[in-house]
JSON list of C-alpha atoms in Angstrom, two decimals:
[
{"chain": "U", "resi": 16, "resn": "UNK", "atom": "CA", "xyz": [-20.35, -58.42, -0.98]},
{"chain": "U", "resi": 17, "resn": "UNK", "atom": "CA", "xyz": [-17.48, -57.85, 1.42]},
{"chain": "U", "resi": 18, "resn": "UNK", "atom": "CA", "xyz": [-17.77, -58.58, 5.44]},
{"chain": "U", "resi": 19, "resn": "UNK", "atom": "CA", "xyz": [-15.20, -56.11, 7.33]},
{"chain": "U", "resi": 20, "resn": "UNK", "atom": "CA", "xyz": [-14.85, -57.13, 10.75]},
{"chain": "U", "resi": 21, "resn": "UNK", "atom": "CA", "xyz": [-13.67, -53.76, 11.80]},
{"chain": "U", "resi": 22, "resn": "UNK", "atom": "CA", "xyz": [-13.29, -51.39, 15.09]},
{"chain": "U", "resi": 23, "resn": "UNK", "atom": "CA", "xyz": [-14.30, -48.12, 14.53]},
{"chain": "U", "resi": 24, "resn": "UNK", "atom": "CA", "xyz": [-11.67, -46.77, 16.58]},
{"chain": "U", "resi": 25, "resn": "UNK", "atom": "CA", "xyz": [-8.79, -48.79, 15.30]},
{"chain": "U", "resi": 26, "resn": "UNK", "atom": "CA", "xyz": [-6.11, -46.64, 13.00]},
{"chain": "U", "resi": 27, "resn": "UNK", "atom": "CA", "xyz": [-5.69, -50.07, 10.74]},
{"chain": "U", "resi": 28, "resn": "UNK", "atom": "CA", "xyz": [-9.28, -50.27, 10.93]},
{"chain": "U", "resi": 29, "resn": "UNK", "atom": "CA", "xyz": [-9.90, -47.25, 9.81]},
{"chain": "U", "resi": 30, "resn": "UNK", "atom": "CA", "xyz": [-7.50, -47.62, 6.59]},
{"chain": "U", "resi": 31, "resn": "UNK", "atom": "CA", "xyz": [-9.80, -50.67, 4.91]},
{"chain": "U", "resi": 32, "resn": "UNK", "atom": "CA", "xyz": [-13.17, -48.13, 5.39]},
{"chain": "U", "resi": 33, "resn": "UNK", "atom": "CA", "xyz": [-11.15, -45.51, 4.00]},
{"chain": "U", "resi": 34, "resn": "UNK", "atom": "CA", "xyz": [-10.20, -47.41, 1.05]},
{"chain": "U", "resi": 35, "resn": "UNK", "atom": "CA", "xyz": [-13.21, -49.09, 0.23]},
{"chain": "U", "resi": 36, "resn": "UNK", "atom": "CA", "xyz": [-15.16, -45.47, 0.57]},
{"chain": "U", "resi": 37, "resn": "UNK", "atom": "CA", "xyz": [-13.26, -43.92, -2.12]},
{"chain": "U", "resi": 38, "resn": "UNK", "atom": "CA", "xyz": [-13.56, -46.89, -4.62]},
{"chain": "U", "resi": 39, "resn": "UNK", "atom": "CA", "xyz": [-17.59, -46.74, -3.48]},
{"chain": "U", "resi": 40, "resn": "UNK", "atom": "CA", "xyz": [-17.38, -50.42, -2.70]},
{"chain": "U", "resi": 41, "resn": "UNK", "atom": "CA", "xyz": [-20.50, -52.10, -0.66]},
{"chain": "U", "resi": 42, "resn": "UNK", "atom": "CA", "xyz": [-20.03, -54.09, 2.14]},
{"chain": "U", "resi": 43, "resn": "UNK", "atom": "CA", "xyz": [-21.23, -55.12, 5.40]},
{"chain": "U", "resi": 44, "resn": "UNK", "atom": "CA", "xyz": [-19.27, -53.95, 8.16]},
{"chain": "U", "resi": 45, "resn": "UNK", "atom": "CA", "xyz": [-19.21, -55.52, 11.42]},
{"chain": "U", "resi": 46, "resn": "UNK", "atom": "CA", "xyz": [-18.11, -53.75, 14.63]},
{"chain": "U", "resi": 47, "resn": "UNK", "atom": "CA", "xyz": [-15.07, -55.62, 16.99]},
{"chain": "U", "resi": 48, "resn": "UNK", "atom": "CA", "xyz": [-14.52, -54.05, 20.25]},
{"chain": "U", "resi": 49, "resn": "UNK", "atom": "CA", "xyz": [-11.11, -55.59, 20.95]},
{"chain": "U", "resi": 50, "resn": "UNK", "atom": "CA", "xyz": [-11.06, -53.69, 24.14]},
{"chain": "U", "resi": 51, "resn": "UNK", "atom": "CA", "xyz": [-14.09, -55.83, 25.02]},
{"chain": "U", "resi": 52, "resn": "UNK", "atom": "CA", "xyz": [-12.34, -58.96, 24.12]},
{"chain": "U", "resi": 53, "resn": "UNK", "atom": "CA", "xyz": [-14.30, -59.44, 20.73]},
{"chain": "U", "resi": 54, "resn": "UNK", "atom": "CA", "xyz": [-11.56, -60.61, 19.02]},
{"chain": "U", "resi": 55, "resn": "UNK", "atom": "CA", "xyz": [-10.47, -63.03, 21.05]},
{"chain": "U", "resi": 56, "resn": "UNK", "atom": "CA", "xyz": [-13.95, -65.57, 20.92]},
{"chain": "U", "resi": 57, "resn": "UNK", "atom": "CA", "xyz": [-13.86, -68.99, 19.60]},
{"chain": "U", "resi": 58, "resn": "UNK", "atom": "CA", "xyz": [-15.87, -67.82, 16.66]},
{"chain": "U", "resi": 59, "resn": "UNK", "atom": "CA", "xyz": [-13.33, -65.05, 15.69]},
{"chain": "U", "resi": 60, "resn": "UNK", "atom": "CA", "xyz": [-10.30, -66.75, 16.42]},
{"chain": "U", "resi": 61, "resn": "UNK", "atom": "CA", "xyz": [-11.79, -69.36, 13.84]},
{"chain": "U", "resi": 62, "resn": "UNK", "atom": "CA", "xyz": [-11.78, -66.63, 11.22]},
{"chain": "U", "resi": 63, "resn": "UNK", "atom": "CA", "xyz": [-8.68, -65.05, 11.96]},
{"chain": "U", "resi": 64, "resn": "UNK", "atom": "CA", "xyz": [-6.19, -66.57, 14.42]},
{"chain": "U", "resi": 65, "resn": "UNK", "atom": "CA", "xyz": [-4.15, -63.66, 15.25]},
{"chain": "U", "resi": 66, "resn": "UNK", "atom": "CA", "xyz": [-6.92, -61.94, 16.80]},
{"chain": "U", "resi": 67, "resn": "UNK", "atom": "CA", "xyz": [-7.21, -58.84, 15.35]},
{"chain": "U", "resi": 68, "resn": "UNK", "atom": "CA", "xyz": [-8.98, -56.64, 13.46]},
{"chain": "U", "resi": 69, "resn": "UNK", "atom": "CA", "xyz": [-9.34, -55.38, 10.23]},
{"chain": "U", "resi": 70, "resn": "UNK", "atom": "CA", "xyz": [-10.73, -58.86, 8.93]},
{"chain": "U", "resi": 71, "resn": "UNK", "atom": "CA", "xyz": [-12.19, -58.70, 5.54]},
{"chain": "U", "resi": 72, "resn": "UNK", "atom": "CA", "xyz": [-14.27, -62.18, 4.02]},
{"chain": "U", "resi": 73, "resn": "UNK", "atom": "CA", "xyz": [-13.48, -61.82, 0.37]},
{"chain": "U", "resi": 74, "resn": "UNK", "atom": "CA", "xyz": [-16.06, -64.62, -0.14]},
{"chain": "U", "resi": 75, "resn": "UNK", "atom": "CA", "xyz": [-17.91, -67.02, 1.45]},
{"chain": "U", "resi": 76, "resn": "UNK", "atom": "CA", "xyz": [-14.94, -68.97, 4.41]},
{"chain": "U", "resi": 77, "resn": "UNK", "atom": "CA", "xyz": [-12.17, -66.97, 2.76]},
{"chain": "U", "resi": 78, "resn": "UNK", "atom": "CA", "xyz": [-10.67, -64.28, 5.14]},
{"chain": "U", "resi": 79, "resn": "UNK", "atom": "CA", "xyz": [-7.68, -61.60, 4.50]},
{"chain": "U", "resi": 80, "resn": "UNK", "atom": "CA", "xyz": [-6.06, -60.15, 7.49]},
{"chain": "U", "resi": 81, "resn": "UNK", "atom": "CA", "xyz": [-3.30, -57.54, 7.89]},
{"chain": "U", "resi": 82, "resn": "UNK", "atom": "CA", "xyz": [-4.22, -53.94, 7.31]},
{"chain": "U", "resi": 83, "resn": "UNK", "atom": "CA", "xyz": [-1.98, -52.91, 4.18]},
{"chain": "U", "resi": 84, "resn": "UNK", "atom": "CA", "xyz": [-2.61, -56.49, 2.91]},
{"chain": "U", "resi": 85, "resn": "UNK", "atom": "CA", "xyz": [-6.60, -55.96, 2.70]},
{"chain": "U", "resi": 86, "resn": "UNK", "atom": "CA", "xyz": [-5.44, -52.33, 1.26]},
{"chain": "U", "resi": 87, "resn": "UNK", "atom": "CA", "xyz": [-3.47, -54.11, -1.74]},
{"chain": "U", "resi": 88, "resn": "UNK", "atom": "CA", "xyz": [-6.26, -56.48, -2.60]},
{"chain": "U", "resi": 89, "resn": "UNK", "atom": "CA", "xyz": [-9.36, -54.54, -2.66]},
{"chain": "U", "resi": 90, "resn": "UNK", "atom": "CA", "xyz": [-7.16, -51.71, -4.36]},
{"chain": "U", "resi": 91, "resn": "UNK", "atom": "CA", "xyz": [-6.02, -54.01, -7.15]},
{"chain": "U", "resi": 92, "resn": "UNK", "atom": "CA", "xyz": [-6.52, -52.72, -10.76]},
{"chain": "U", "resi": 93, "resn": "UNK", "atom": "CA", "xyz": [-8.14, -49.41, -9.37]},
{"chain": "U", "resi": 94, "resn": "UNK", "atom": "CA", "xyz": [-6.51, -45.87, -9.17]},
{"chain": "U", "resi": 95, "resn": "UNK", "atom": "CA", "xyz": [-5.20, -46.70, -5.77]},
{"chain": "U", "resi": 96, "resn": "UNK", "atom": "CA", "xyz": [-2.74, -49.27, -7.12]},
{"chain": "U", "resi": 97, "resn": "UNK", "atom": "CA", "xyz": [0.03, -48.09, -9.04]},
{"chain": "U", "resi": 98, "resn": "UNK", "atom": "CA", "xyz": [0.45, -49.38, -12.55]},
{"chain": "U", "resi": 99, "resn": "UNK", "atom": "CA", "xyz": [4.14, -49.56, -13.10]},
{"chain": "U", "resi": 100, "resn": "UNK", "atom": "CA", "xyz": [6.59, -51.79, -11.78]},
{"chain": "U", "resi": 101, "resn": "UNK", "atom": "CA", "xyz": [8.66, -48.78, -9.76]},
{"chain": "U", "resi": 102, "resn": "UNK", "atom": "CA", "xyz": [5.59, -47.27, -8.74]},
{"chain": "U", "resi": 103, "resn": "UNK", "atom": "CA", "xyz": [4.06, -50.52, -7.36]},
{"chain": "U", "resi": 104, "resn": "UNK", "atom": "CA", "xyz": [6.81, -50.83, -5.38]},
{"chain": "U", "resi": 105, "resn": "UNK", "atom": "CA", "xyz": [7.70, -47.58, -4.53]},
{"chain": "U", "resi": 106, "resn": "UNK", "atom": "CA", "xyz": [3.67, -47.68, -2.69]},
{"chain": "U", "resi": 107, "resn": "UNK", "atom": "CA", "xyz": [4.75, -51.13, -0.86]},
{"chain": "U", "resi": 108, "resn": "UNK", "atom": "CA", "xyz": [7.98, -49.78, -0.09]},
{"chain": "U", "resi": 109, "resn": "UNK", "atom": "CA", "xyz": [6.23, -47.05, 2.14]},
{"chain": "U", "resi": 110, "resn": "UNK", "atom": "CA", "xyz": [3.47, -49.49, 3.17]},
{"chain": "U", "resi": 111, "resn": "UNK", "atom": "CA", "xyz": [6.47, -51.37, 4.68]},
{"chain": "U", "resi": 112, "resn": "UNK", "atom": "CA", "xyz": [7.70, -48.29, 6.50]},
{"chain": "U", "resi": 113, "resn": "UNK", "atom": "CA", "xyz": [4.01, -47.51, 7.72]},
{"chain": "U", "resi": 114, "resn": "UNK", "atom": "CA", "xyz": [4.25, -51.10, 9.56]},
{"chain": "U", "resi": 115, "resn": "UNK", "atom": "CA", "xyz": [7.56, -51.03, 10.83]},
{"chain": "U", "resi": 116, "resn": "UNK", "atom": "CA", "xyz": [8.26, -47.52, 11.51]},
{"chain": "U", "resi": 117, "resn": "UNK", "atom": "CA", "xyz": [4.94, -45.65, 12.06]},
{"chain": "U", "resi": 118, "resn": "UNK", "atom": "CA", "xyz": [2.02, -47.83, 13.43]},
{"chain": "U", "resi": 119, "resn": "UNK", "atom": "CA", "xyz": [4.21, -49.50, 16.40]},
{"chain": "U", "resi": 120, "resn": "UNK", "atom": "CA", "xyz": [4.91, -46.47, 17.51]},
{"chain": "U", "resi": 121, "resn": "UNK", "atom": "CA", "xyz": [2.07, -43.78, 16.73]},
{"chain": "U", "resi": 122, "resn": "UNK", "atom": "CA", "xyz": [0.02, -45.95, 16.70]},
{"chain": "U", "resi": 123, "resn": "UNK", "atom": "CA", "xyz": [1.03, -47.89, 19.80]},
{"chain": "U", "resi": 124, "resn": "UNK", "atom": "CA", "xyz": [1.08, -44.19, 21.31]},
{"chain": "U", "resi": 125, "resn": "UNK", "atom": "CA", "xyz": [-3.09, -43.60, 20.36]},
{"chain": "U", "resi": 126, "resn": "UNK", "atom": "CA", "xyz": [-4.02, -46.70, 21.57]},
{"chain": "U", "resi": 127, "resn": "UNK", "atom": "CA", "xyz": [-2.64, -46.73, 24.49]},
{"chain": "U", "resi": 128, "resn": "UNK", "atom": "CA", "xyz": [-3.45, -42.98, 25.58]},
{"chain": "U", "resi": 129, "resn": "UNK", "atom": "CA", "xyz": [-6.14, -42.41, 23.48]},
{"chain": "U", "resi": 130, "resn": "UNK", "atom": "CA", "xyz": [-8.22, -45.78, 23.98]},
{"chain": "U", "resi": 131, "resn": "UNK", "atom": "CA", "xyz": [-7.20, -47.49, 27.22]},
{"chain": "U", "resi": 132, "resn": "UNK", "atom": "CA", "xyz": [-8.16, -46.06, 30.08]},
{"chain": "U", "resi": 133, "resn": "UNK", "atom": "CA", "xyz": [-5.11, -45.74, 32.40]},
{"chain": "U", "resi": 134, "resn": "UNK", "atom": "CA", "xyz": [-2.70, -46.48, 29.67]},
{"chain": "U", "resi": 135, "resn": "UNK", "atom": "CA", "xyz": [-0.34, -43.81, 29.92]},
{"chain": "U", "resi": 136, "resn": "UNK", "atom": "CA", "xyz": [0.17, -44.78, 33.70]},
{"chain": "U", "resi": 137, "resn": "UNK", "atom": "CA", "xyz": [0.36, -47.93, 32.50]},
{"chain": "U", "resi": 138, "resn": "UNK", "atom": "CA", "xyz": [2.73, -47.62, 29.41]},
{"chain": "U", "resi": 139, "resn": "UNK", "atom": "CA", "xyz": [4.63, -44.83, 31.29]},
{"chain": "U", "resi": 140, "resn": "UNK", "atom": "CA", "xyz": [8.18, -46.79, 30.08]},
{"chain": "U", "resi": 141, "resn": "UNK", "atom": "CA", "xyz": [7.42, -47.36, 26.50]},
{"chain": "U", "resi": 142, "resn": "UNK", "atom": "CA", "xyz": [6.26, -43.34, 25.41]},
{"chain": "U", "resi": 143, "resn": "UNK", "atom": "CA", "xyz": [9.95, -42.00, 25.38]},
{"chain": "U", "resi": 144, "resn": "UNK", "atom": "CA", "xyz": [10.93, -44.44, 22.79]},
{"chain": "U", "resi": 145, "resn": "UNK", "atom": "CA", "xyz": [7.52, -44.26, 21.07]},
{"chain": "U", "resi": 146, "resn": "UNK", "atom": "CA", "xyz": [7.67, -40.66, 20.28]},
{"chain": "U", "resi": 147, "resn": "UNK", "atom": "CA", "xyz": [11.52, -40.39, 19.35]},
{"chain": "U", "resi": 148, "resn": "UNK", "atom": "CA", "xyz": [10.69, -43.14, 17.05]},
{"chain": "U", "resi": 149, "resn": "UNK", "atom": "CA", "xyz": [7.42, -41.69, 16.10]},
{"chain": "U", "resi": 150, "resn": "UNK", "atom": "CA", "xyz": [8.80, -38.05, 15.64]},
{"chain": "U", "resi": 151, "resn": "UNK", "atom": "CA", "xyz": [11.82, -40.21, 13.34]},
{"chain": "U", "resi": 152, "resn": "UNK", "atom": "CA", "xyz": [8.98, -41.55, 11.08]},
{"chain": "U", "resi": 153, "resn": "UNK", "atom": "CA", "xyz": [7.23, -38.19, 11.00]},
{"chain": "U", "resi": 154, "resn": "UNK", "atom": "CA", "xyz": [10.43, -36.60, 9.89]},
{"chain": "U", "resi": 155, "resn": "UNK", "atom": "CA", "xyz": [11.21, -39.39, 6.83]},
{"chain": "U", "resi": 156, "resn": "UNK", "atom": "CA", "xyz": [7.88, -38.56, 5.86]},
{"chain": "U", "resi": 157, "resn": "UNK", "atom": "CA", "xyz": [8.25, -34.62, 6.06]},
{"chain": "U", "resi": 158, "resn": "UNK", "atom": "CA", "xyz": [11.57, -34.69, 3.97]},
{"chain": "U", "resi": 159, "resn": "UNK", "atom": "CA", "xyz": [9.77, -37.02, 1.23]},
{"chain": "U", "resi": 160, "resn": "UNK", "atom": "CA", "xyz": [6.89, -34.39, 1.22]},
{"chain": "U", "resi": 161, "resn": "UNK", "atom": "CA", "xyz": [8.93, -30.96, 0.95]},
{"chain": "U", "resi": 162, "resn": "UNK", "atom": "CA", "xyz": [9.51, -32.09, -3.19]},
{"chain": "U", "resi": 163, "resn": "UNK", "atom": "CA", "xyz": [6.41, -34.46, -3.31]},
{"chain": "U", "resi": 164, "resn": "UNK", "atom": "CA", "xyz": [2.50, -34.24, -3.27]},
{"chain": "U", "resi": 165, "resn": "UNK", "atom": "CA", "xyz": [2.18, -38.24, -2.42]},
{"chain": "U", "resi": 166, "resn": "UNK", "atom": "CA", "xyz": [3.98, -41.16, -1.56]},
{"chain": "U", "resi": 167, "resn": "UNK", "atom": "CA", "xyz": [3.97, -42.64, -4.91]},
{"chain": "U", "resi": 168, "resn": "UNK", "atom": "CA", "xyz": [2.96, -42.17, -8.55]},
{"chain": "U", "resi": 169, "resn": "UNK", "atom": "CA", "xyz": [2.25, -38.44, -7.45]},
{"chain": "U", "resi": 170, "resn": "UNK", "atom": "CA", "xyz": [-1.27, -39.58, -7.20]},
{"chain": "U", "resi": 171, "resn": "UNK", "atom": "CA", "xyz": [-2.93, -40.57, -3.95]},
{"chain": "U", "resi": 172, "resn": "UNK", "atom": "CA", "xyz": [-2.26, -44.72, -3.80]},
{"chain": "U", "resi": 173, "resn": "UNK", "atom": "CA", "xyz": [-2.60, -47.30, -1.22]},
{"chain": "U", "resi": 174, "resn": "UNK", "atom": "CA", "xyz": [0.53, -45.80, -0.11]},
{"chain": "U", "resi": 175, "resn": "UNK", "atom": "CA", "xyz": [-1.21, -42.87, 1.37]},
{"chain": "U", "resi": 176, "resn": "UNK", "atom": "CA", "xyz": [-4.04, -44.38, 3.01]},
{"chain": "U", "resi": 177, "resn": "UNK", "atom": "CA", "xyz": [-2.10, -46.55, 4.66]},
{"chain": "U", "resi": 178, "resn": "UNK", "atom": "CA", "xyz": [0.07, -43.46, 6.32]},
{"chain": "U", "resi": 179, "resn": "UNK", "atom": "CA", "xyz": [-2.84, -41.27, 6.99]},
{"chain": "U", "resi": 180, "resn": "UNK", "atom": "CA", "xyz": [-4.45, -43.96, 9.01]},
{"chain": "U", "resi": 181, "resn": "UNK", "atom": "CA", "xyz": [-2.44, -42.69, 12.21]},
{"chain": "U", "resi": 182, "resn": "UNK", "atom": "CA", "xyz": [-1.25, -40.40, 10.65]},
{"chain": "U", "resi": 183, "resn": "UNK", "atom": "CA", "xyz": [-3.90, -38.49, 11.11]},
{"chain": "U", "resi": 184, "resn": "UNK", "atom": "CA", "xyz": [-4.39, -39.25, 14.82]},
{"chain": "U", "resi": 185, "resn": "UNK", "atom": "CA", "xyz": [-0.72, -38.23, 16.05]},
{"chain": "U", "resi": 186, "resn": "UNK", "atom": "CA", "xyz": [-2.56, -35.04, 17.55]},
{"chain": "U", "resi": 187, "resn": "UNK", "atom": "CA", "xyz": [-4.44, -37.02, 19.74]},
{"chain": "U", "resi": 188, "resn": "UNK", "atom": "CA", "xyz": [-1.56, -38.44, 21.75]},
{"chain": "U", "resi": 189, "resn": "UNK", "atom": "CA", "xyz": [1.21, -35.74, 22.25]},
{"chain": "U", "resi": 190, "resn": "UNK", "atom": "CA", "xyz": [2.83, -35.54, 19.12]},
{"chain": "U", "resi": 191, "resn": "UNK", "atom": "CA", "xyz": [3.12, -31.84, 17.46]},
{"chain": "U", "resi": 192, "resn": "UNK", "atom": "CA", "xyz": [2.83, -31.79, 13.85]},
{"chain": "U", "resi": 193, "resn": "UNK", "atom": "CA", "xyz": [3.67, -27.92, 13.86]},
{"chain": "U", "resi": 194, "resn": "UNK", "atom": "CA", "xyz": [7.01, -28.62, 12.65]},
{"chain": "U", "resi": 195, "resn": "UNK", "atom": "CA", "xyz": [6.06, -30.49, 9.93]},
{"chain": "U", "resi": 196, "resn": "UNK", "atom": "CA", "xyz": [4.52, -28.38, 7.22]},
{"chain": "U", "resi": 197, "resn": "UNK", "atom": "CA", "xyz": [4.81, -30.52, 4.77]},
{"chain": "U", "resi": 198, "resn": "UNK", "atom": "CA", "xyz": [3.07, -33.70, 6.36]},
{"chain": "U", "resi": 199, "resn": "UNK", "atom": "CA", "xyz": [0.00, -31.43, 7.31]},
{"chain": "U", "resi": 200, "resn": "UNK", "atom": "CA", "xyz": [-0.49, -29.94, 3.63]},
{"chain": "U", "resi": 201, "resn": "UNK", "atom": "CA", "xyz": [-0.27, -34.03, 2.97]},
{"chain": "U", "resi": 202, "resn": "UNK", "atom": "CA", "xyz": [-3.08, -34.55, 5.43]},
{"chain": "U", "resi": 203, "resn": "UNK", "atom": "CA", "xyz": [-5.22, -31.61, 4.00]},
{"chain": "U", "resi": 204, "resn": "UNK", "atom": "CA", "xyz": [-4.86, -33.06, 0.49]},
{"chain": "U", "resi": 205, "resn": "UNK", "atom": "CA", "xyz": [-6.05, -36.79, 1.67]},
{"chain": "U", "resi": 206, "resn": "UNK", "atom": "CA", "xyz": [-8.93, -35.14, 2.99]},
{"chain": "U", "resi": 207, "resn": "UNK", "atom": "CA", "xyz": [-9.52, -33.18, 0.07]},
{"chain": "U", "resi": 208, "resn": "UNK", "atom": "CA", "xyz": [-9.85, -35.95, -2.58]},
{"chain": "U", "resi": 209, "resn": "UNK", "atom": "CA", "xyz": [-13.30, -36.84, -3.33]},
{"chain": "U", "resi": 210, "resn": "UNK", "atom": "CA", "xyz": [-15.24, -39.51, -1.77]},
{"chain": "U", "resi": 211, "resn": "UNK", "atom": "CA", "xyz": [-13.24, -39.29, 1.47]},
{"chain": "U", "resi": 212, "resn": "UNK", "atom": "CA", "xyz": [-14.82, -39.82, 4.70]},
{"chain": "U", "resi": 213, "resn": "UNK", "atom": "CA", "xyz": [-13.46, -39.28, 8.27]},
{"chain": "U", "resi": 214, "resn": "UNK", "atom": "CA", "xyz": [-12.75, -41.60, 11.28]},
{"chain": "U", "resi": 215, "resn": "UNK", "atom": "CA", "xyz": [-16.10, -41.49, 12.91]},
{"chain": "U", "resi": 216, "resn": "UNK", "atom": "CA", "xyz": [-17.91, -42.02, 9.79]},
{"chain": "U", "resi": 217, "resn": "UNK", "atom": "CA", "xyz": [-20.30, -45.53, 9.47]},
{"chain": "U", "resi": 218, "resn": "UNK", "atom": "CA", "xyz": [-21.21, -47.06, 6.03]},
{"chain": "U", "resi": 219, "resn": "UNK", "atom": "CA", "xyz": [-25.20, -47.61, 5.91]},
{"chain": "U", "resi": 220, "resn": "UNK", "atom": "CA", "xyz": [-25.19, -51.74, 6.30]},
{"chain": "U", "resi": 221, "resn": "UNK", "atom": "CA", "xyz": [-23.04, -52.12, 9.78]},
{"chain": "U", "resi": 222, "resn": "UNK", "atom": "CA", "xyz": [-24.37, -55.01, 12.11]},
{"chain": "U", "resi": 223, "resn": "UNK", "atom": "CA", "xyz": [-22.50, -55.46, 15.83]},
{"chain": "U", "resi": 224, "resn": "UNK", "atom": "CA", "xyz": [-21.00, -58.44, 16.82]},
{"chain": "U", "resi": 225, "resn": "UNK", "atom": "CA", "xyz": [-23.03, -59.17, 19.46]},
{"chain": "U", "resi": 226, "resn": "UNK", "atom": "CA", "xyz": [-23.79, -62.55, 18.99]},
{"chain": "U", "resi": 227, "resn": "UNK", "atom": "CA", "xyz": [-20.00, -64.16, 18.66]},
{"chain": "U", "resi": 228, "resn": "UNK", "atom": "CA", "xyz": [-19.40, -62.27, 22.04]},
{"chain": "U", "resi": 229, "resn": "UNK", "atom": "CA", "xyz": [-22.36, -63.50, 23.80]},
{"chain": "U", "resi": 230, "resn": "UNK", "atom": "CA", "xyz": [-20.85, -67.16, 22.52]},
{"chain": "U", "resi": 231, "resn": "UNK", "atom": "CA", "xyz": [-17.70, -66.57, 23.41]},
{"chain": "U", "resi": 232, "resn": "UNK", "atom": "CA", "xyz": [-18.39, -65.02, 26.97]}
]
């Protein structure tokens, strides 16, 4: 079985549970509080040296990081990964723009006003740019949508779970989505497909990492 070391929070997080929820795949998930500092113990840093979460063990010593990366491999030779050539990378293609065009700037935006406390006084520079960019990726994404259901294979794919992950949480620090029609009937049809499950939503087997904090303290 699968270990996600995971914060329940966290947008990239959030993706992996996602994923592995609509392919009904066990695993034991194990909460990271990198506002706590979680991530950065001896014992983590072991497993993954960036520091961050997601962090899925794949088997016993073997650990995947990156977000989209995780999404490829535990999607692999499901529904969720495209079977053609194009259509494989026609998904990656918009996993790439989810990295480089949405998440460091959405996403940088929720964190930062939706986690930290003080951020926005804090990050007070850094929001102009984050929501012209942001409101840029939101509008790439709108114009795709107007003559498309999904982001590839006109089936939901890796693709879209990667996008909704903050996607779906630009509400919750200042960006409008009422001028984007077409990314919010996108959202509703994510949520729609069966075997979904929201943000705030815990698989039955979750332990807390209490014990690599209390080494690493």
């Amino acid at each position: 079985m699968y270990k996600l070391y995971s914060m329940q929070r966290s947008g990239n997080s959030y993706k992996v549970r996602l994923a592995l929820a609509l392919l009904n795949t066990p695993y034991e998930a194990i909460e990271v509080d990198i506002l706590r500092g979680e991530s950065r113990t001896p014992e983590f840093l072991a497993k993954n040296p960036s520091g961050q979460v997601p962090l899925l063990e794949v088997e016993e010593g073997r650990y995947l990081a990156e977000s989209n990366a995780i999404l490829w491999y535990v999607a692999g030779g499901t529904p969720l990964a495209p079977e053609s050539k194009i259509e494989r990378a026609e998904a990656l293609q918009w996993m790439f723009f989810e990295q480089h065009a949405l998440e460091p700037n959405i996403g940088a935006a929720y964190f930062w006003l939706s986690l930290v406390r003080g951020g926005r006084d804090l990050q007070t520079h850094a929001l102009e740019d984050w929501m012209e960019r942001g409101y840029a990726a939101l509008q790439v994404m709108e114009n795709h949508l107007k003559t498309a259901r999904f982001f590839a294979a006109d089936q939901l794919t890796v693709a879209d779970i990667a996008l909704y992950g903050y996607t779906h949480l630009a509400d919750r620090c200042d960006f409008d989505l009422a001028t984007f029609p077409a990314v919010r009937a996108w959202l509703r049809r994510v949520e729609q497909v069966p075997g979904f499950v929201a943000m705030d939503w815990r698989p039955e087997t979750e332990i807390d990492d209490t014990a690599d904090v209390a080494a690493g303290a």
